[in-house]
Tab-separated table of C-alpha atoms in Angstrom:
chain	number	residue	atom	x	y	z
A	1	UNK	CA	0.000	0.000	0.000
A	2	UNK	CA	1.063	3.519	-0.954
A	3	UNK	CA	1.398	6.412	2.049
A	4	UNK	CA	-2.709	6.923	1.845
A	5	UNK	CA	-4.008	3.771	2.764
A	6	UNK	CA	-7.747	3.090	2.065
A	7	UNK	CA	-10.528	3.933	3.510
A	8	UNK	CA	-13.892	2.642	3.733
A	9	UNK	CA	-16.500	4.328	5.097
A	10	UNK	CA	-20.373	3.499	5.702
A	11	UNK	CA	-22.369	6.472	4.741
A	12	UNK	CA	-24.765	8.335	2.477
A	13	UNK	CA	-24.605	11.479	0.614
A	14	UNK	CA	-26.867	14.248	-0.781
A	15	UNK	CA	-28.048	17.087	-3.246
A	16	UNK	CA	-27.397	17.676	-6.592
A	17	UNK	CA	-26.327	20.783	-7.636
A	18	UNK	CA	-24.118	22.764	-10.257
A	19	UNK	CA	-22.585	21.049	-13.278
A	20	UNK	CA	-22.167	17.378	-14.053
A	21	UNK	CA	-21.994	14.851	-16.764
A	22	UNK	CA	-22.749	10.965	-16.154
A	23	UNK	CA	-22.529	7.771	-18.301
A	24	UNK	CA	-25.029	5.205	-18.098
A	25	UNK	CA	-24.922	1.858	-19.425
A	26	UNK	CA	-21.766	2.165	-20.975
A	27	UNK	CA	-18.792	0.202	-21.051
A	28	UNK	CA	-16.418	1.657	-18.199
A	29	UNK	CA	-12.870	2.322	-19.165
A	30	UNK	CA	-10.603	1.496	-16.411
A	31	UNK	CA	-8.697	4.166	-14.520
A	32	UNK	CA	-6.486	4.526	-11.655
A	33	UNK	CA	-8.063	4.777	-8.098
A	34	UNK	CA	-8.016	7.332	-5.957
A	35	UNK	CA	-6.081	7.607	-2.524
A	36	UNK	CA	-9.109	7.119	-0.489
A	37	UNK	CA	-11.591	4.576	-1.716
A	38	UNK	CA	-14.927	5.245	0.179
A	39	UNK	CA	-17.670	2.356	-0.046
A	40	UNK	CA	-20.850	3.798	1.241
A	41	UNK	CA	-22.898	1.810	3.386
A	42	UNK	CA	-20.217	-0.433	4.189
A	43	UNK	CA	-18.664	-0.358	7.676
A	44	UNK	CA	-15.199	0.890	8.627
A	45	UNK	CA	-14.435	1.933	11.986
A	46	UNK	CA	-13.264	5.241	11.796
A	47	UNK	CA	-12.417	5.258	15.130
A	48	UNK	CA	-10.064	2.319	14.523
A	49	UNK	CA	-8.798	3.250	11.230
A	50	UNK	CA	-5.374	5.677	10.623
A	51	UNK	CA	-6.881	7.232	7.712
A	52	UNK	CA	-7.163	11.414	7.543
A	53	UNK	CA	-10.761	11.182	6.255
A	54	UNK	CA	-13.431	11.447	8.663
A	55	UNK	CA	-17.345	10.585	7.806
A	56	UNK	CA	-18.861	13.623	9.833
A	57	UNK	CA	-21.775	13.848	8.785
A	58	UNK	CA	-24.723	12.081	6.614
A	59	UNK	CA	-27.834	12.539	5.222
A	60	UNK	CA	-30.930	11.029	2.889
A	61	UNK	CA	-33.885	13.154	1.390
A	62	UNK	CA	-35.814	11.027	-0.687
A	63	UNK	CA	-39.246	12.116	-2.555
A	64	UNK	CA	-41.792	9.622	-4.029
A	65	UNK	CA	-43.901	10.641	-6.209
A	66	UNK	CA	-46.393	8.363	-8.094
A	67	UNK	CA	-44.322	5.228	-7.394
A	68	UNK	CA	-40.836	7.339	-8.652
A	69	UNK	CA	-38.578	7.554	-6.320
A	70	UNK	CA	-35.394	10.720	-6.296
A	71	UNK	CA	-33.076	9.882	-3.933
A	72	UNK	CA	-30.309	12.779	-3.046
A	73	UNK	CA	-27.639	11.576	-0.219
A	74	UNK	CA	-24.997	13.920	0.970
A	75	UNK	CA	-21.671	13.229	2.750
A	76	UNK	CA	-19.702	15.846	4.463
A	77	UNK	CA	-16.219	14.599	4.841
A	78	UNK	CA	-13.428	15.836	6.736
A	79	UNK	CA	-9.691	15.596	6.179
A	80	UNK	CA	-7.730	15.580	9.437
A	81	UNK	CA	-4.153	15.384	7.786
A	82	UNK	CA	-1.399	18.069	7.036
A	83	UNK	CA	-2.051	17.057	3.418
A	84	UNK	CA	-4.485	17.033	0.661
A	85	UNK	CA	-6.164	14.020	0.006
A	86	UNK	CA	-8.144	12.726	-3.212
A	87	UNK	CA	-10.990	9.872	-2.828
A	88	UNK	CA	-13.919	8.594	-4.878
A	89	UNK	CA	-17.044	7.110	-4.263
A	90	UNK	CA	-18.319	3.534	-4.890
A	91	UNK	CA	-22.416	3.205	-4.216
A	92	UNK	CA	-24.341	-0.034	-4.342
A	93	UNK	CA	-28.253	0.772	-5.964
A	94	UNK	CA	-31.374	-0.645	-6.640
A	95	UNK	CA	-32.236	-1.792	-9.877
A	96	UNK	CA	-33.365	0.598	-13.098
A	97	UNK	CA	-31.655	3.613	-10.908
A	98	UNK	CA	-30.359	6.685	-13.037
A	99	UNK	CA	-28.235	9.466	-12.314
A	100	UNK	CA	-29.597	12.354	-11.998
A	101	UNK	CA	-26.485	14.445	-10.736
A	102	UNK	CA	-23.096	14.157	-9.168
A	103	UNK	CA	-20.943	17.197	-7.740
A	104	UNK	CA	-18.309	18.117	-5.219
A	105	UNK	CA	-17.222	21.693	-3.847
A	106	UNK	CA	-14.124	23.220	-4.070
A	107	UNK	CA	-11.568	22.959	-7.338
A	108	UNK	CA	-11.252	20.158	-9.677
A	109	UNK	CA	-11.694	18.380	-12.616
A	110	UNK	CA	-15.586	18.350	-14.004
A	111	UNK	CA	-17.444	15.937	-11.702
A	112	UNK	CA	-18.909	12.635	-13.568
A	113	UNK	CA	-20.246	9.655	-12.514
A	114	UNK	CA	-20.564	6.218	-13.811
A	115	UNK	CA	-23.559	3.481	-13.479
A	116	UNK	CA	-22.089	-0.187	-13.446
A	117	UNK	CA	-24.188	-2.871	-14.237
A	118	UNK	CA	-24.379	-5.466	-12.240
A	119	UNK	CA	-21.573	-7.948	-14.446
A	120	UNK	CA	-19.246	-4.616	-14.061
A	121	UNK	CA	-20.118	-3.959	-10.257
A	122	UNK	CA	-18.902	-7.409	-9.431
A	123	UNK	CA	-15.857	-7.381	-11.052
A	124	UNK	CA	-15.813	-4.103	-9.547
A	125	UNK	CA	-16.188	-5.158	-6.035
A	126	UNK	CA	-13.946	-8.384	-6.431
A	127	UNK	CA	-11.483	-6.587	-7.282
A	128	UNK	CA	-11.905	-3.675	-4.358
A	129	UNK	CA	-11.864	-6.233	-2.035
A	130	UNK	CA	-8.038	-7.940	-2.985
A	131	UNK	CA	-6.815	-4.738	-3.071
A	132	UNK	CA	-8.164	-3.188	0.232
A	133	UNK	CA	-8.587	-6.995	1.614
A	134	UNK	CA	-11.842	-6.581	3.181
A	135	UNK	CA	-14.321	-9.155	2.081
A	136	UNK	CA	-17.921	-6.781	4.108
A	137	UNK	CA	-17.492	-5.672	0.091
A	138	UNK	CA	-19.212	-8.859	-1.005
A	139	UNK	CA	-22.692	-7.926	0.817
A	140	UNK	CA	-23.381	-5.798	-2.137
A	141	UNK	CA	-22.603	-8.004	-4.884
A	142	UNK	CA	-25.764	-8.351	-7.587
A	143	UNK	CA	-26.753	-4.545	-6.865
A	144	UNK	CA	-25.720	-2.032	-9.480
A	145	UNK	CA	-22.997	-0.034	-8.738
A	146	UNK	CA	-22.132	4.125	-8.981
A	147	UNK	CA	-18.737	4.779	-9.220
A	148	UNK	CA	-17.614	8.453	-9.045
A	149	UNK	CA	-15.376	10.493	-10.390
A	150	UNK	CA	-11.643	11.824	-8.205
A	151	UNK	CA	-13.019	14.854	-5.700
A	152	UNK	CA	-10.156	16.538	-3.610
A	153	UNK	CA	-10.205	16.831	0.310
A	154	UNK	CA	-7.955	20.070	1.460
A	155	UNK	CA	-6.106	19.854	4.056
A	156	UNK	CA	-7.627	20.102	7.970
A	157	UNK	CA	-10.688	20.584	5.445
A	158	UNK	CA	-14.196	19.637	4.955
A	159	UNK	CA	-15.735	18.546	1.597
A	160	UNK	CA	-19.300	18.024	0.903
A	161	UNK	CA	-20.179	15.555	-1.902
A	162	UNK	CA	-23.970	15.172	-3.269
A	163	UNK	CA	-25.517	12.360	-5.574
A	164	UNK	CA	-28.641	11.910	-6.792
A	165	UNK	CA	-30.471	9.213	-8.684
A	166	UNK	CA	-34.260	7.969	-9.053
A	167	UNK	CA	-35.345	4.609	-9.815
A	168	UNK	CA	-38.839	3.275	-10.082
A	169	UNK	CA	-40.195	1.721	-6.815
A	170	UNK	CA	-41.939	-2.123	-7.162
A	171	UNK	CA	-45.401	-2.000	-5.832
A	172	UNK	CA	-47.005	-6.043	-5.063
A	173	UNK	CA	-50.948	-4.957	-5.045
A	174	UNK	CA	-52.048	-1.839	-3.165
A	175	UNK	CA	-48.401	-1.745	-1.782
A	176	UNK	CA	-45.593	0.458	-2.677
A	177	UNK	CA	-41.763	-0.497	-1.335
A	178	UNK	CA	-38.664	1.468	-1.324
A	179	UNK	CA	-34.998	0.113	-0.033
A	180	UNK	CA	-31.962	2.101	0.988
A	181	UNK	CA	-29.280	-0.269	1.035
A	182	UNK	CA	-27.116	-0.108	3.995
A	183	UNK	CA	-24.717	-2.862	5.768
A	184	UNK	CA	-25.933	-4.938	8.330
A	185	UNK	CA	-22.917	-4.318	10.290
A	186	UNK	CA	-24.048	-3.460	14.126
A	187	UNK	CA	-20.400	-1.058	14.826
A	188	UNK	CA	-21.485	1.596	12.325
A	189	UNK	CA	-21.092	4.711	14.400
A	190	UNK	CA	-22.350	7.492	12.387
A	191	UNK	CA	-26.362	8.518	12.251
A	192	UNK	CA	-28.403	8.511	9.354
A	193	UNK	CA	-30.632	12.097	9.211
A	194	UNK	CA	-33.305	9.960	6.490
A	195	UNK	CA	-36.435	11.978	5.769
A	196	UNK	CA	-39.079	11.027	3.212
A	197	UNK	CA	-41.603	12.904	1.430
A	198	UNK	CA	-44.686	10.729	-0.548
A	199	UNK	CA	-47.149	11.856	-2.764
A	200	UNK	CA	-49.908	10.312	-5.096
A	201	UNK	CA	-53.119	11.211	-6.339
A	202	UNK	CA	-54.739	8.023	-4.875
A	203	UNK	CA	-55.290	8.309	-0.737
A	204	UNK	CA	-52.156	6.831	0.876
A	205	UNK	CA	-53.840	4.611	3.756
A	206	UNK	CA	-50.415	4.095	5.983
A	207	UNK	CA	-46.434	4.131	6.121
A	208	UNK	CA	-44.913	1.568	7.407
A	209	UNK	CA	-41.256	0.633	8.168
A	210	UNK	CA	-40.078	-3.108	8.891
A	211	UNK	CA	-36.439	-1.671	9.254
A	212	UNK	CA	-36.455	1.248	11.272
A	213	UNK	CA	-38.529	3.435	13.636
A	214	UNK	CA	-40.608	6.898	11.990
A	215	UNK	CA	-41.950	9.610	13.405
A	216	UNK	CA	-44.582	11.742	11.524
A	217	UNK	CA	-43.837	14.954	10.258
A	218	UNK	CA	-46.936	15.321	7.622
A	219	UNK	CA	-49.705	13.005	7.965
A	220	UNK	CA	-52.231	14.633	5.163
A	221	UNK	CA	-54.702	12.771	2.772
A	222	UNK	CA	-52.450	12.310	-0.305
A	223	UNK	CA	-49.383	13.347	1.057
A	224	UNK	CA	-47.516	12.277	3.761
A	225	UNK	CA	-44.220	13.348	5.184
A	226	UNK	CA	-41.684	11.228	7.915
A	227	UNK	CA	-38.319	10.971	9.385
A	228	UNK	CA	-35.806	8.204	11.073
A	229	UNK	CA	-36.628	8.665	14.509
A	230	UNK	CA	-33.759	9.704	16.557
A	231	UNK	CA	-33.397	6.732	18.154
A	232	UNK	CA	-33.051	4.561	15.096
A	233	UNK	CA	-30.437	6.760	13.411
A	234	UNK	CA	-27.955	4.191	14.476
A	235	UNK	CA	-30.056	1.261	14.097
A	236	UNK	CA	-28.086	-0.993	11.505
A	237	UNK	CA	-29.464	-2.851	7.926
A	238	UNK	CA	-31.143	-1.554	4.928
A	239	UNK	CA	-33.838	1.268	5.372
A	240	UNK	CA	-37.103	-0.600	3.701
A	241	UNK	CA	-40.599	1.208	3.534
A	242	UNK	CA	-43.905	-0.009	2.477
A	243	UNK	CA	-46.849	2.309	1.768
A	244	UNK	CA	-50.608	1.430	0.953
A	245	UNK	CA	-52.542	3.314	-1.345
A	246	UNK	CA	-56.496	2.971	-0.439
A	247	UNK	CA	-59.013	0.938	-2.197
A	248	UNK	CA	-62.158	0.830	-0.527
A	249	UNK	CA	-63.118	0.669	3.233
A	250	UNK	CA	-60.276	-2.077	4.108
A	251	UNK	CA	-56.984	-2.259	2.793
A	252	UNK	CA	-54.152	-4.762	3.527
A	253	UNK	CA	-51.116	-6.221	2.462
A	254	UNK	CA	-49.208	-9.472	3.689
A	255	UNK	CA	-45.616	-10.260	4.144
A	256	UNK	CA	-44.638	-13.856	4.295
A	257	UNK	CA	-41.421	-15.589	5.192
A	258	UNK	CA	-41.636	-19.599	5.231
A	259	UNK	CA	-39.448	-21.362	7.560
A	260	UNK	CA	-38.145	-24.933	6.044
A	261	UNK	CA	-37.115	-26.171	8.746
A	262	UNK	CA	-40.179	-26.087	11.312
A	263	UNK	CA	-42.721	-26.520	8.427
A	264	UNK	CA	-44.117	-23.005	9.659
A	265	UNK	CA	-43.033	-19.418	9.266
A	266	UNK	CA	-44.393	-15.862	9.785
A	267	UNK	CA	-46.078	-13.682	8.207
A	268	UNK	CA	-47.085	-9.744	8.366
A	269	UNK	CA	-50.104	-8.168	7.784
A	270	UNK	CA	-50.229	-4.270	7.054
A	271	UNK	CA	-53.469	-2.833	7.115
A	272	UNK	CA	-55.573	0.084	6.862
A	273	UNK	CA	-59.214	1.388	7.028
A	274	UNK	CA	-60.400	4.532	4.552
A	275	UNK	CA	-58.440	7.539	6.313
A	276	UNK	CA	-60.308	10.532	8.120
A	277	UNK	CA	-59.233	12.990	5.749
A	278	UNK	CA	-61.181	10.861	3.275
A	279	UNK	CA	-64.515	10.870	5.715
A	280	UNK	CA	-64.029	14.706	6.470
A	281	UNK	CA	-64.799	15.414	2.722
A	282	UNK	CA	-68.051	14.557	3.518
A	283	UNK	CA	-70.791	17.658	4.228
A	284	UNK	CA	-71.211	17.520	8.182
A	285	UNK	CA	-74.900	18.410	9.686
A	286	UNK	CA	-75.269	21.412	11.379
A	287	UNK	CA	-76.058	20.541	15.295
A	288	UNK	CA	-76.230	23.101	18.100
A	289	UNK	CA	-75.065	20.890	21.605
A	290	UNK	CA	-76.714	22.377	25.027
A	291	UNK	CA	-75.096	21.150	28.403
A	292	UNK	CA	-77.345	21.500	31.735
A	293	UNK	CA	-75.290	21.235	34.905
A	294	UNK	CA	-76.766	20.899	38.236
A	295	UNK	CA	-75.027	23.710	40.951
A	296	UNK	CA	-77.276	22.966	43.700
A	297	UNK	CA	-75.730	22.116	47.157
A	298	UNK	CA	-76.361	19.094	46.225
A	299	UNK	CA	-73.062	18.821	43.482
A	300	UNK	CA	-70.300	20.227	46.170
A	301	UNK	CA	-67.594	18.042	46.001
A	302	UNK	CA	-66.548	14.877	44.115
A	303	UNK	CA	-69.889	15.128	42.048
A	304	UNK	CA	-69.429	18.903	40.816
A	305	UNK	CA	-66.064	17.697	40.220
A	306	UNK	CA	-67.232	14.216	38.112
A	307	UNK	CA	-69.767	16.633	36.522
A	308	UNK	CA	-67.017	19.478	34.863
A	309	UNK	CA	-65.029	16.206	34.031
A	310	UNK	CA	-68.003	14.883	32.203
A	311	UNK	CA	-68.560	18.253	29.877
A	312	UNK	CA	-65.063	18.519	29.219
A	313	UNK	CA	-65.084	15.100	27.734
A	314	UNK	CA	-68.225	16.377	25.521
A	315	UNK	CA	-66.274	19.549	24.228
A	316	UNK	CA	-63.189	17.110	23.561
């Protein structure tokens, strides 16, 4: 190995902006690597590693619309050596994904990247993992593969890299699933900040994730709106959500997983009845409510007390 060992590095990474060119489906010409090879969503400690470049900081915004789904991850990187360092990207995703944009700040050549198939992303990642001898590689093998373009890290710097691609999302039914992958690898030690925005112009029913815990940020009738909770930011695996779109009064989906070796299995059932926003759109009846409480001497005490409690439920 040469003075800049590599580096792997779990993460995600962001926005496109500014200029960019990308080739898709082509034949990729072989080129020299970069100092720093960084795999995202693959684990390296950087706690244990001797590298200068630091993940510090990662993040996912992902928007759905109609079943297609833009996903922009950001990186911010930091270089904690008295020297500049170069590094490129490699980025296992889904199926039928397409860039969209690639680009890097600071000075440097014109940033470009290149979508591997998934013949080339092996080959690829066999030969990553002989030269930087870490076989956690081989998790992504059969997903397609982004490869990026050199971006330079100044020194005792900070660079912030974006990427964007969309893909079309699978949908089994009434269902609708998206995947982030992400290692399985329980020492990664830097949060995901994952938020994801859905719309459609049939009612979306309910969000669901097997992988991770949400919270709710927008919960409207054909839009909806949620986050990684805080607590899950850490939580390792790929990020999978599962949406239902409404038909009728009931809607449901099941999740099966056999088990061949107890003749059983398990199974999950997601399911949803028609939203409120959808019985709100209905004209309500005028009604005019009247509330008669006794205040004799009779109500002192627990039974004045029982009978505020009772008109406050009422007015709730």
């Amino acid at each position: 190995m040469n003075r800049s060992a590599k580096l792997i590095a779990s993460c995600l990474f962001g926005v496109c902006l500014g200029n960019w060119s990308i080739a898709i489906g082509q034949e990729v010409t072989p080129r020299a690597w970069a100092a720093n090879v960084i795999v995202p969503q693959c684990y390296r400690s950087s706690a244990a590693s001797s590298q200068p470049l630091r993940v510090t900081n990662i993040q996912a915004r992902v928007s759905i619309l109609e079943q297609i789904a833009t996903t922009t991850l950001s990186i911010q990187l930091k270089n904690t050596g008295p020297r500049r360092e170069t590094a490129e990207f490699l980025l296992p995703v889904p199926d039928g994904a397409a860039i969209r944009g690639f680009t890097f700040q600071g000075v440097g050549d014109e940033p470009t990247a290149e979508l591997l198939t998934k013949d080339a992303a092996k080959a690829t990642f066999d030969s990553t993992v002989r030269r930087l001898k870490d076989p956690a590689l081989l998790e992504f093998v059969g997903y397609n593969l982004v490869r990026t373009s050199v971006f330079p890290v100044e020194q005792n710097g900070e660079q912030q890299v974006q990427l964007t691609y969309e893909h079309l999302l699978k949908a089994d039914g009434n269902r609708v699933d998206y995947e982030l992958p992400r290692s399985q690898s329980v020492a990664y030690d830097t949060p995901w900040d994952v938020e994801v925005e859905i719309k459609s112009n049939r009612t979306i029913n309910t969000v669901y994730s097997p992988s991770h815990q949400l919270e709710t940020i927008k919960d409207g009738k054909k839009l909806r709106s949620i986050r990684l909770a805080e607590n899950a930011k850490l939580d390792p695996g790929a990020f999978r959500l599962s949406y239902l779109l409404q038909r009728g009064a009931v809607t449901a989906s099941l999740f099966s997983y056999p088990d061949a070796d107890n003749a059983g299995g398990y199974f999950l059932l997601l399911a949803g009845t028609a939203s409120e926003a959808t019985a709100s759109d209905k004209p309500l009846a005028k009604r005019e409510l009247t509330l008669v409480i006794d205040r004799s001497g009779s109500m002192r005490g627990e039974k004045i007390e029982q009978a505020k409690s009772a008109a406050l439920s009422v007015l709730d």
